[in-house]
Amino acid sequence: ITTFSKDKRTVAKISTEVIKEKYAASTHIDKVLSSYWWDGKVEDTQEYRLEIITRKDKEDIIVQTIKLLHDYDVPEIQIDEHNTLNKDIESWIDENVK
């Protein structure tokens, strides 16, 4: 699950919450350049991308958490299916998500 914010504290707060509550096994935060339409014009903005590594059964609670803690009126929330080639990682995710 991925979301973005201009404010690093926002994505850090979401990251801390989903890890603390064991909704996710890990998170990654990195800086990106985003271009998008907003209020009828193109915006080019430095943002922080938060990637959340979890199981499918935690998607709804993580989406709720993002909406609750996010600083954007309309946060982008992407959910991508993945196929892990390393089965040990899948086991590790299962062990660390409750």
PDB file of C-alpha atoms in Angstrom:
ATOM      1  CA  ILE A   1       0.000   0.000   0.000  1.00  0.00           C
ATOM      2  CA  THR A   2       1.415   3.382  -0.989  1.00  0.00           C
ATOM      3  CA  THR A   3       0.570   6.975  -0.099  1.00  0.00           C
ATOM      4  CA  PHE A   4       2.289  10.353  -0.544  1.00  0.00           C
ATOM      5  CA  SER A   5       2.607  13.595   1.416  1.00  0.00           C
ATOM      6  CA  LYS A   6       4.637  16.814   1.235  1.00  0.00           C
ATOM      7  CA  ASP A   7       5.124  16.494   4.993  1.00  0.00           C
ATOM      8  CA  LYS A   8       7.624  13.834   6.083  1.00  0.00           C
ATOM      9  CA  ARG A   9       6.141  13.903   9.603  1.00  0.00           C
ATOM     10  CA  THR A  10       2.770  12.802   8.207  1.00  0.00           C
ATOM     11  CA  VAL A  11       4.120   9.710   6.479  1.00  0.00           C
ATOM     12  CA  ALA A  12       6.341   8.967   9.480  1.00  0.00           C
ATOM     13  CA  LYS A  13       3.309   9.167  11.791  1.00  0.00           C
ATOM     14  CA  ILE A  14       1.338   6.778   9.563  1.00  0.00           C
ATOM     15  CA  SER A  15       4.356   4.465   9.336  1.00  0.00           C
ATOM     16  CA  THR A  16       4.787   4.387  13.113  1.00  0.00           C
ATOM     17  CA  GLU A  17       1.092   3.664  13.672  1.00  0.00           C
ATOM     18  CA  VAL A  18       0.814   0.753  11.222  1.00  0.00           C
ATOM     19  CA  ILE A  19       4.012  -0.831  12.566  1.00  0.00           C
ATOM     20  CA  LYS A  20       3.064  -0.296  16.221  1.00  0.00           C
ATOM     21  CA  GLU A  21      -0.376  -1.833  15.687  1.00  0.00           C
ATOM     22  CA  LYS A  22       1.196  -4.725  13.713  1.00  0.00           C
ATOM     23  CA  TYR A  23      -0.913  -3.909  10.641  1.00  0.00           C
ATOM     24  CA  ALA A  24       2.317  -3.993   8.608  1.00  0.00           C
ATOM     25  CA  ALA A  25       5.572  -5.905   8.702  1.00  0.00           C
ATOM     26  CA  SER A  26       7.627  -3.008   7.342  1.00  0.00           C
ATOM     27  CA  THR A  27       7.454   0.408   5.730  1.00  0.00           C
ATOM     28  CA  HIS A  28       9.694   2.424   3.417  1.00  0.00           C
ATOM     29  CA  ILE A  29       9.831   6.198   3.091  1.00  0.00           C
ATOM     30  CA  ASP A  30      11.587   7.941   0.231  1.00  0.00           C
ATOM     31  CA  LYS A  31      11.559  11.367  -1.414  1.00  0.00           C
ATOM     32  CA  VAL A  32      10.008  11.669  -4.886  1.00  0.00           C
ATOM     33  CA  LEU A  33       9.129  14.360  -7.409  1.00  0.00           C
ATOM     34  CA  SER A  34       5.388  14.281  -8.112  1.00  0.00           C
ATOM     35  CA  SER A  35       3.522  15.985 -10.956  1.00  0.00           C
ATOM     36  CA  TYR A  36      -0.260  16.101 -10.858  1.00  0.00           C
ATOM     37  CA  TRP A  37      -3.356  18.143 -11.646  1.00  0.00           C
ATOM     38  CA  TRP A  38      -4.823  20.058  -8.703  1.00  0.00           C
ATOM     39  CA  ASP A  39      -7.282  22.948  -8.772  1.00  0.00           C
ATOM     40  CA  GLY A  40      -7.060  23.185 -12.577  1.00  0.00           C
ATOM     41  CA  LYS A  41      -3.280  23.419 -12.858  1.00  0.00           C
ATOM     42  CA  VAL A  42      -0.261  21.146 -12.928  1.00  0.00           C
ATOM     43  CA  GLU A  43       1.674  20.941  -9.667  1.00  0.00           C
ATOM     44  CA  ASP A  44       5.307  19.784  -9.451  1.00  0.00           C
ATOM     45  CA  THR A  45       6.062  18.965  -5.845  1.00  0.00           C
ATOM     46  CA  GLN A  46       8.645  17.202  -3.713  1.00  0.00           C
ATOM     47  CA  GLU A  47       6.751  14.612  -1.713  1.00  0.00           C
ATOM     48  CA  TYR A  48       7.483  11.660   0.508  1.00  0.00           C
ATOM     49  CA  ARG A  49       6.270   8.247  -0.573  1.00  0.00           C
ATOM     50  CA  LEU A  50       5.284   5.781   2.107  1.00  0.00           C
ATOM     51  CA  GLU A  51       5.225   2.143   1.061  1.00  0.00           C
ATOM     52  CA  ILE A  52       3.588  -0.263   3.499  1.00  0.00           C
ATOM     53  CA  ILE A  53       4.328  -3.996   3.375  1.00  0.00           C
ATOM     54  CA  THR A  54       1.411  -6.004   4.711  1.00  0.00           C
ATOM     55  CA  ARG A  55      -1.113  -8.756   4.053  1.00  0.00           C
ATOM     56  CA  LYS A  56      -4.314  -8.371   2.045  1.00  0.00           C
ATOM     57  CA  ASP A  57      -6.488  -8.816   5.155  1.00  0.00           C
ATOM     58  CA  LYS A  58      -5.033  -5.592   6.638  1.00  0.00           C
ATOM     59  CA  GLU A  59      -5.789  -3.347   3.650  1.00  0.00           C
ATOM     60  CA  ASP A  60      -9.025  -1.868   5.029  1.00  0.00           C
ATOM     61  CA  ILE A  61      -7.612  -0.960   8.443  1.00  0.00           C
ATOM     62  CA  ILE A  62      -4.522   0.582   6.861  1.00  0.00           C
ATOM     63  CA  VAL A  63      -6.633   2.652   4.461  1.00  0.00           C
ATOM     64  CA  GLN A  64      -8.683   3.855   7.459  1.00  0.00           C
ATOM     65  CA  THR A  65      -5.482   4.722   9.338  1.00  0.00           C
ATOM     66  CA  ILE A  66      -4.089   6.665   6.382  1.00  0.00           C
ATOM     67  CA  LYS A  67      -7.324   8.654   5.983  1.00  0.00           C
ATOM     68  CA  LEU A  68      -7.397   9.406   9.729  1.00  0.00           C
ATOM     69  CA  LEU A  69      -3.783  10.581  10.025  1.00  0.00           C
ATOM     70  CA  HIS A  70      -3.123  12.104   6.583  1.00  0.00           C
ATOM     71  CA  ASP A  71      -2.687  15.849   6.100  1.00  0.00           C
ATOM     72  CA  TYR A  72      -4.195  15.916   2.565  1.00  0.00           C
ATOM     73  CA  ASP A  73      -7.909  16.439   1.959  1.00  0.00           C
ATOM     74  CA  VAL A  74      -7.754  13.743  -0.730  1.00  0.00           C
ATOM     75  CA  PRO A  75      -4.788  11.439  -0.044  1.00  0.00           C
ATOM     76  CA  GLU A  76      -3.668   9.147  -2.813  1.00  0.00           C
ATOM     77  CA  ILE A  77      -3.804   5.551  -1.628  1.00  0.00           C
ATOM     78  CA  GLN A  78      -2.615   2.822  -3.979  1.00  0.00           C
ATOM     79  CA  ILE A  79      -2.962  -0.866  -3.337  1.00  0.00           C
ATOM     80  CA  ASP A  80      -0.814  -3.041  -5.559  1.00  0.00           C
ATOM     81  CA  GLU A  81      -0.852  -6.796  -5.689  1.00  0.00           C
ATOM     82  CA  HIS A  82       2.584  -8.340  -5.532  1.00  0.00           C
ATOM     83  CA  ASN A  83       4.066 -11.754  -6.000  1.00  0.00           C
ATOM     84  CA  THR A  84       6.982 -12.358  -3.689  1.00  0.00           C
ATOM     85  CA  LEU A  85       9.614 -14.588  -5.202  1.00  0.00           C
ATOM     86  CA  ASN A  86      11.189 -15.246  -1.818  1.00  0.00           C
ATOM     87  CA  LYS A  87       8.795 -17.389   0.226  1.00  0.00           C
ATOM     88  CA  ASP A  88      10.860 -16.650   3.360  1.00  0.00           C
ATOM     89  CA  ILE A  89       9.744 -13.006   3.109  1.00  0.00           C
ATOM     90  CA  GLU A  90       6.100 -14.078   2.916  1.00  0.00           C
ATOM     91  CA  SER A  91       6.597 -16.091   6.106  1.00  0.00           C
ATOM     92  CA  TRP A  92       8.316 -13.122   7.754  1.00  0.00           C
ATOM     93  CA  ILE A  93       5.380 -10.846   6.822  1.00  0.00           C
ATOM     94  CA  ASP A  94       2.904 -13.375   8.238  1.00  0.00           C
ATOM     95  CA  GLU A  95       4.894 -13.625  11.475  1.00  0.00           C
ATOM     96  CA  ASN A  96       5.012  -9.844  11.944  1.00  0.00           C
ATOM     97  CA  VAL A  97       1.467  -8.821  10.979  1.00  0.00           C
ATOM     98  CA  LYS A  98      -1.208  -9.644  13.536  1.00  0.00           C
TER      99      LYS A  98
END
